[in-house]
Amino acid sequence: MAASTRRPEHKAPPDIFYNEEEARKYTSNCGSGLSGQTLEESGHFWIGVDISSAMLSVALEREVEGDMMLGDMGQGMCFRAGSFDGAISISALQWLCNADKTSHSPPKRLFKFFSTLYSCLSRGSRAVFQFYPENSEQIELITQQAMKAGFTGGLVVDYPNSTKAKKMFLVLFTGGHQKLPKALGTEEQQNTGTDHIPYSDKRERMKQIRGKAPKKSRDWILEKKERRRRQGRNVRPDTKYTGRKRSGKF
């Protein structure tokens, strides 16, 4: 019982648990709007939905380029049919397995979310959810409601034999059966018998960004602000302090 009470969803509903303090703590470890920043760097437009106003405020402070909306996944996605080519979620899905109010029914809320998400995705799209299920019953409940809503797909587990690196993903498709992506860490662990995580992916990423301004550098920030201006957004004027690192000391 002591172990389960440490799970965030057992402490308070998400809109209460992720107050300003927790939102900033989460940002220092993971980053509010981080998935969106990765998408925009690849040239995509995105919309973020969160039930916590504090999390959205932190994302606004980071000057992310996407649009953001305050909303409860369990009440469904309110977008037009076929509006999106894909969906990404980090550490949110397991919250729908809890009944924070007497009116909450986890199966109904999960189905409402998946059915409306299926509707607003274009055919042939993919939705990927990295989540932290409490037990096998939650995995079964989530998967059943997703398939009931019309999705195909399944579970992908990266580094399944590692206690620290293990990550669980629900990968869903619209428009027929598609092949699941290959899980990371499975072959290497079979061959070496260790939980070692290769860093070759990081080296490849560094090769790819050569010739581009390093992330968070002054040039990178100026380029990002210029993109926002071309999109007609309000952007703070450039000054000699733009991109300057703060020491954190007075």
mmCIF file of C-alpha atoms in Angstrom:
data_model
loop_
_atom_site.group_PDB
_atom_site.id
_atom_site.type_symbol
_atom_site.label_atom_id
_atom_site.label_comp_id
_atom_site.label_asym_id
_atom_site.label_seq_id
_atom_site.Cartn_x
_atom_site.Cartn_y
_atom_site.Cartn_z
ATOM 1 C CA MET A 1 0.000 0.000 0.000
ATOM 2 C CA ALA A 2 2.877 2.357 0.817
ATOM 3 C CA ALA A 3 4.331 1.980 -2.669
ATOM 4 C CA SER A 4 1.047 2.753 -4.427
ATOM 5 C CA THR A 5 0.433 5.944 -2.427
ATOM 6 C CA ARG A 6 3.590 7.420 -3.927
ATOM 7 C CA ARG A 7 1.981 7.491 -7.355
ATOM 8 C CA PRO A 8 0.911 11.055 -8.239
ATOM 9 C CA GLU A 9 -2.590 10.009 -9.316
ATOM 10 C CA HIS A 10 -3.199 8.644 -5.808
ATOM 11 C CA LYS A 11 -2.418 11.969 -4.155
ATOM 12 C CA ALA A 12 -4.829 14.319 -5.934
ATOM 13 C CA PRO A 13 -6.623 14.902 -9.249
ATOM 14 C CA PRO A 14 -4.212 16.082 -11.974
ATOM 15 C CA ASP A 15 -5.493 19.670 -12.083
ATOM 16 C CA ILE A 16 -4.799 19.940 -8.339
ATOM 17 C CA PHE A 17 -1.636 17.819 -8.113
ATOM 18 C CA TYR A 18 0.133 19.769 -10.860
ATOM 19 C CA ASN A 19 0.051 23.117 -9.118
ATOM 20 C CA GLU A 20 2.666 25.784 -9.833
ATOM 21 C CA GLU A 21 5.312 24.060 -7.694
ATOM 22 C CA GLU A 22 4.808 20.593 -9.210
ATOM 23 C CA ALA A 23 4.567 22.043 -12.716
ATOM 24 C CA ARG A 24 7.966 23.703 -12.382
ATOM 25 C CA LYS A 25 9.424 20.550 -10.836
ATOM 26 C CA TYR A 26 8.107 18.514 -13.765
ATOM 27 C CA THR A 27 9.518 21.061 -16.213
ATOM 28 C CA SER A 28 12.994 20.836 -14.686
ATOM 29 C CA ASN A 29 12.953 17.057 -15.213
ATOM 30 C CA CYS A 30 10.880 16.633 -18.377
ATOM 31 C CA GLY A 31 9.705 19.971 -19.666
ATOM 32 C CA SER A 32 6.178 21.282 -20.231
ATOM 33 C CA GLY A 33 5.727 21.595 -23.961
ATOM 34 C CA LEU A 34 8.887 19.570 -24.652
ATOM 35 C CA SER A 35 7.134 17.224 -27.100
ATOM 36 C CA GLY A 36 5.742 20.241 -28.906
ATOM 37 C CA GLN A 37 9.175 21.815 -29.245
ATOM 38 C CA THR A 38 10.472 18.619 -30.839
ATOM 39 C CA LEU A 39 7.578 18.698 -33.313
ATOM 40 C CA GLU A 40 8.036 22.346 -34.246
ATOM 41 C CA GLU A 41 11.752 21.792 -34.857
ATOM 42 C CA SER A 42 10.674 19.215 -37.450
ATOM 43 C CA GLY A 43 8.392 21.753 -39.131
ATOM 44 C CA HIS A 44 5.059 20.606 -37.689
ATOM 45 C CA PHE A 45 2.239 22.680 -36.221
ATOM 46 C CA TRP A 46 0.738 21.399 -32.978
ATOM 47 C CA ILE A 47 -1.876 22.002 -30.300
ATOM 48 C CA GLY A 48 -1.333 20.991 -26.686
ATOM 49 C CA VAL A 49 -4.095 20.065 -24.239
ATOM 50 C CA ASP A 50 -3.607 19.903 -20.466
ATOM 51 C CA ILE A 51 -5.961 19.830 -17.502
ATOM 52 C CA SER A 52 -3.486 21.786 -15.358
ATOM 53 C CA SER A 53 -3.465 25.554 -15.861
ATOM 54 C CA ALA A 54 -0.103 25.692 -14.062
ATOM 55 C CA MET A 55 1.455 23.345 -16.629
ATOM 56 C CA LEU A 56 0.116 25.503 -19.456
ATOM 57 C CA SER A 57 1.484 28.640 -17.792
ATOM 58 C CA VAL A 58 4.959 27.122 -17.645
ATOM 59 C CA ALA A 59 4.717 26.191 -21.329
ATOM 60 C CA LEU A 60 3.746 29.796 -22.149
ATOM 61 C CA GLU A 61 6.784 31.048 -20.243
ATOM 62 C CA ARG A 62 8.938 28.830 -22.450
ATOM 63 C CA GLU A 63 7.496 30.676 -25.483
ATOM 64 C CA VAL A 64 6.540 27.485 -27.302
ATOM 65 C CA GLU A 65 5.181 28.002 -30.815
ATOM 66 C CA GLY A 66 2.145 25.717 -30.590
ATOM 67 C CA ASP A 67 -1.331 26.606 -29.428
ATOM 68 C CA MET A 68 -2.454 25.424 -25.992
ATOM 69 C CA MET A 69 -5.838 24.624 -24.538
ATOM 70 C CA LEU A 70 -7.086 23.874 -21.042
ATOM 71 C CA GLY A 71 -9.102 20.674 -21.155
ATOM 72 C CA ASP A 72 -9.895 17.301 -19.594
ATOM 73 C CA MET A 73 -9.028 14.280 -21.771
ATOM 74 C CA GLY A 74 -11.817 12.319 -20.118
ATOM 75 C CA GLN A 75 -14.394 14.725 -21.531
ATOM 76 C CA GLY A 76 -13.154 14.107 -25.061
ATOM 77 C CA MET A 77 -11.329 16.028 -27.773
ATOM 78 C CA CYS A 78 -13.379 18.893 -29.224
ATOM 79 C CA PHE A 79 -11.698 19.149 -32.633
ATOM 80 C CA ARG A 80 -13.105 18.741 -36.133
ATOM 81 C CA ALA A 81 -12.921 15.349 -37.804
ATOM 82 C CA GLY A 82 -9.593 14.635 -39.482
ATOM 83 C CA SER A 83 -7.887 17.719 -38.034
ATOM 84 C CA PHE A 84 -4.612 16.014 -37.071
ATOM 85 C CA ASP A 85 -2.040 13.695 -38.618
ATOM 86 C CA GLY A 86 -0.846 12.317 -35.285
ATOM 87 C CA ALA A 87 -1.015 12.532 -31.491
ATOM 88 C CA ILE A 88 1.568 12.248 -28.706
ATOM 89 C CA SER A 89 0.984 11.942 -24.972
ATOM 90 C CA ILE A 90 3.517 11.694 -22.140
ATOM 91 C CA SER A 91 2.531 10.385 -18.701
ATOM 92 C CA ALA A 92 -1.150 11.324 -18.925
ATOM 93 C CA LEU A 93 -3.106 8.230 -19.906
ATOM 94 C CA GLN A 94 -2.917 6.490 -16.511
ATOM 95 C CA TRP A 95 -4.750 9.418 -14.879
ATOM 96 C CA LEU A 96 -7.942 8.391 -16.689
ATOM 97 C CA CYS A 97 -7.926 5.082 -14.801
ATOM 98 C CA ASN A 98 -8.855 6.879 -11.573
ATOM 99 C CA ALA A 99 -12.275 8.095 -10.495
ATOM 100 C CA ASP A 100 -11.536 11.498 -8.946
ATOM 101 C CA LYS A 101 -15.250 12.336 -8.721
ATOM 102 C CA THR A 102 -18.338 10.255 -8.016
ATOM 103 C CA SER A 103 -19.463 10.960 -11.584
ATOM 104 C CA HIS A 104 -16.231 9.571 -13.051
ATOM 105 C CA SER A 105 -16.287 6.132 -14.656
ATOM 106 C CA PRO A 106 -12.786 5.177 -15.907
ATOM 107 C CA PRO A 107 -14.051 2.921 -18.751
ATOM 108 C CA LYS A 108 -16.480 5.596 -19.970
ATOM 109 C CA ARG A 109 -13.890 8.390 -19.728
ATOM 110 C CA LEU A 110 -11.293 6.310 -21.559
ATOM 111 C CA PHE A 111 -13.753 5.444 -24.317
ATOM 112 C CA LYS A 112 -14.860 9.081 -24.609
ATOM 113 C CA PHE A 113 -11.239 10.144 -25.021
ATOM 114 C CA PHE A 114 -10.253 7.436 -27.513
ATOM 115 C CA SER A 115 -13.435 7.696 -29.616
ATOM 116 C CA THR A 116 -13.172 11.486 -29.995
ATOM 117 C CA LEU A 117 -9.421 11.250 -30.626
ATOM 118 C CA TYR A 118 -10.056 8.659 -33.340
ATOM 119 C CA SER A 119 -12.530 11.041 -34.940
ATOM 120 C CA CYS A 120 -10.191 14.041 -35.055
ATOM 121 C CA LEU A 121 -7.273 12.037 -36.519
ATOM 122 C CA SER A 122 -6.926 11.587 -40.270
ATOM 123 C CA ARG A 123 -7.002 8.035 -41.628
ATOM 124 C CA GLY A 124 -3.657 6.292 -41.502
ATOM 125 C CA SER A 125 -2.522 8.385 -38.521
ATOM 126 C CA ARG A 126 -0.622 7.206 -35.473
ATOM 127 C CA ALA A 127 -1.140 8.051 -31.797
ATOM 128 C CA VAL A 128 1.601 7.221 -29.294
ATOM 129 C CA PHE A 129 1.102 7.288 -25.521
ATOM 130 C CA GLN A 130 3.990 6.867 -23.121
ATOM 131 C CA PHE A 131 2.334 5.985 -19.835
ATOM 132 C CA TYR A 132 2.844 4.421 -16.396
ATOM 133 C CA PRO A 133 0.177 1.788 -15.698
ATOM 134 C CA GLU A 134 -0.175 0.745 -12.092
ATOM 135 C CA ASN A 135 -0.900 -2.898 -12.939
ATOM 136 C CA SER A 136 -1.884 -5.285 -15.732
ATOM 137 C CA GLU A 137 -5.575 -4.542 -15.143
ATOM 138 C CA GLN A 138 -5.027 -0.906 -16.127
ATOM 139 C CA ILE A 139 -3.169 -1.963 -19.284
ATOM 140 C CA GLU A 140 -6.075 -4.227 -20.240
ATOM 141 C CA LEU A 141 -8.668 -1.547 -19.485
ATOM 142 C CA ILE A 142 -6.872 1.100 -21.543
ATOM 143 C CA THR A 143 -6.206 -1.233 -24.469
ATOM 144 C CA GLN A 144 -9.790 -2.532 -24.548
ATOM 145 C CA GLN A 145 -11.286 0.962 -24.692
ATOM 146 C CA ALA A 146 -8.847 2.037 -27.416
ATOM 147 C CA MET A 147 -9.726 -0.949 -29.599
ATOM 148 C CA LYS A 148 -13.443 -0.453 -28.898
ATOM 149 C CA ALA A 149 -13.087 3.086 -30.234
ATOM 150 C CA GLY A 150 -11.782 1.749 -33.547
ATOM 151 C CA PHE A 151 -8.004 1.867 -33.152
ATOM 152 C CA THR A 152 -5.613 -0.951 -34.035
ATOM 153 C CA GLY A 153 -2.155 -1.337 -32.566
ATOM 154 C CA GLY A 154 -0.709 -2.539 -29.303
ATOM 155 C CA LEU A 155 1.897 -2.213 -26.589
ATOM 156 C CA VAL A 156 5.602 -1.519 -27.166
ATOM 157 C CA VAL A 157 8.029 -1.795 -24.237
ATOM 158 C CA ASP A 158 11.528 -0.322 -24.521
ATOM 159 C CA TYR A 159 14.300 -1.924 -22.421
ATOM 160 C CA PRO A 160 11.890 -4.397 -20.769
ATOM 161 C CA ASN A 161 14.570 -5.902 -18.497
ATOM 162 C CA SER A 162 15.825 -2.586 -17.127
ATOM 163 C CA THR A 163 14.326 -1.101 -13.975
ATOM 164 C CA LYS A 164 15.497 2.429 -14.817
ATOM 165 C CA ALA A 165 15.247 2.629 -18.597
ATOM 166 C CA LYS A 166 12.021 0.662 -19.112
ATOM 167 C CA LYS A 167 9.362 2.677 -20.936
ATOM 168 C CA MET A 168 5.880 1.540 -21.952
ATOM 169 C CA PHE A 169 4.095 2.883 -25.025
ATOM 170 C CA LEU A 170 0.606 2.337 -26.366
ATOM 171 C CA VAL A 171 0.940 2.700 -30.149
ATOM 172 C CA LEU A 172 -2.371 3.122 -31.975
ATOM 173 C CA PHE A 173 -3.293 3.403 -35.656
ATOM 174 C CA THR A 174 -6.301 4.600 -37.609
ATOM 175 C CA GLY A 175 -7.278 3.126 -40.960
ATOM 176 C CA GLY A 176 -6.390 -0.546 -40.705
ATOM 177 C CA HIS A 177 -3.637 -2.783 -39.421
ATOM 178 C CA GLN A 178 -0.086 -1.440 -39.403
ATOM 179 C CA LYS A 179 3.175 -2.857 -38.119
ATOM 180 C CA LEU A 180 4.186 -1.834 -34.600
ATOM 181 C CA PRO A 181 7.562 -0.108 -34.241
ATOM 182 C CA LYS A 182 10.399 -2.239 -32.918
ATOM 183 C CA ALA A 183 11.069 -1.865 -29.188
ATOM 184 C CA LEU A 184 14.451 -0.522 -28.122
ATOM 185 C CA GLY A 185 16.849 -2.520 -25.993
ATOM 186 C CA THR A 186 15.468 -5.975 -26.676
ATOM 187 C CA GLU A 187 18.119 -7.415 -29.007
ATOM 188 C CA GLU A 188 21.067 -5.920 -27.173
ATOM 189 C CA GLN A 189 19.861 -7.243 -23.837
ATOM 190 C CA GLN A 190 19.473 -10.721 -25.344
ATOM 191 C CA ASN A 191 22.975 -10.592 -26.802
ATOM 192 C CA THR A 192 24.840 -9.055 -23.872
ATOM 193 C CA GLY A 193 22.625 -9.902 -20.917
ATOM 194 C CA THR A 194 22.997 -6.360 -19.563
ATOM 195 C CA ASP A 195 20.812 -3.292 -19.141
ATOM 196 C CA HIS A 196 23.293 -1.070 -20.958
ATOM 197 C CA ILE A 197 21.681 1.611 -23.110
ATOM 198 C CA PRO A 198 23.600 2.542 -26.261
ATOM 199 C CA TYR A 199 24.300 6.193 -26.877
ATOM 200 C CA SER A 200 24.679 5.853 -30.661
ATOM 201 C CA ASP A 201 21.305 7.583 -31.153
ATOM 202 C CA LYS A 202 22.619 10.657 -29.366
ATOM 203 C CA ARG A 203 25.714 10.753 -31.564
ATOM 204 C CA GLU A 204 23.558 10.492 -34.686
ATOM 205 C CA ARG A 205 21.398 13.359 -33.495
ATOM 206 C CA MET A 206 24.511 15.497 -32.978
ATOM 207 C CA LYS A 207 25.588 14.750 -36.553
ATOM 208 C CA GLN A 208 22.166 15.786 -37.841
ATOM 209 C CA ILE A 209 22.202 19.181 -36.133
ATOM 210 C CA ARG A 210 25.639 20.126 -37.418
ATOM 211 C CA GLY A 211 25.316 23.295 -39.413
ATOM 212 C CA LYS A 212 22.379 24.429 -37.300
ATOM 213 C CA ALA A 213 22.538 26.842 -34.392
ATOM 214 C CA PRO A 214 22.856 24.932 -31.082
ATOM 215 C CA LYS A 215 19.600 24.729 -29.191
ATOM 216 C CA LYS A 216 19.022 27.571 -26.706
ATOM 217 C CA SER A 217 21.884 29.602 -28.233
ATOM 218 C CA ARG A 218 21.266 33.255 -29.146
ATOM 219 C CA ASP A 219 21.045 32.446 -32.871
ATOM 220 C CA TRP A 220 18.616 29.584 -32.211
ATOM 221 C CA ILE A 221 16.374 31.845 -30.110
ATOM 222 C CA LEU A 222 16.463 34.630 -32.734
ATOM 223 C CA GLU A 223 15.515 32.149 -35.471
ATOM 224 C CA LYS A 224 12.650 30.842 -33.364
ATOM 225 C CA LYS A 225 11.375 34.346 -32.629
ATOM 226 C CA GLU A 226 11.537 35.223 -36.326
ATOM 227 C CA ARG A 227 9.435 32.149 -37.188
ATOM 228 C CA ARG A 228 6.847 33.253 -34.655
ATOM 229 C CA ARG A 229 6.757 36.758 -36.184
ATOM 230 C CA ARG A 230 6.145 35.270 -39.647
ATOM 231 C CA GLN A 231 3.221 33.352 -38.139
ATOM 232 C CA GLY A 232 1.743 36.644 -36.943
ATOM 233 C CA ARG A 233 2.347 35.998 -33.258
ATOM 234 C CA ASN A 234 3.251 38.556 -30.607
ATOM 235 C CA VAL A 235 6.964 38.300 -29.871
ATOM 236 C CA ARG A 236 9.065 40.271 -27.429
ATOM 237 C CA PRO A 237 11.544 42.686 -29.081
ATOM 238 C CA ASP A 238 15.126 41.510 -29.523
ATOM 239 C CA THR A 239 17.586 43.075 -27.104
ATOM 240 C CA LYS A 240 21.206 42.617 -26.112
ATOM 241 C CA TYR A 241 19.915 40.297 -23.350
ATOM 242 C CA THR A 242 18.189 37.916 -25.773
ATOM 243 C CA GLY A 243 19.688 34.464 -25.390
ATOM 244 C CA ARG A 244 21.933 35.492 -22.520
ATOM 245 C CA LYS A 245 22.356 32.768 -19.921
ATOM 246 C CA ARG A 246 21.517 33.595 -16.343
ATOM 247 C CA SER A 247 23.966 32.587 -13.663
ATOM 248 C CA GLY A 248 21.265 32.011 -11.044
ATOM 249 C CA LYS A 249 23.299 34.003 -8.513
ATOM 250 C CA PHE A 250 22.851 37.509 -7.176
#
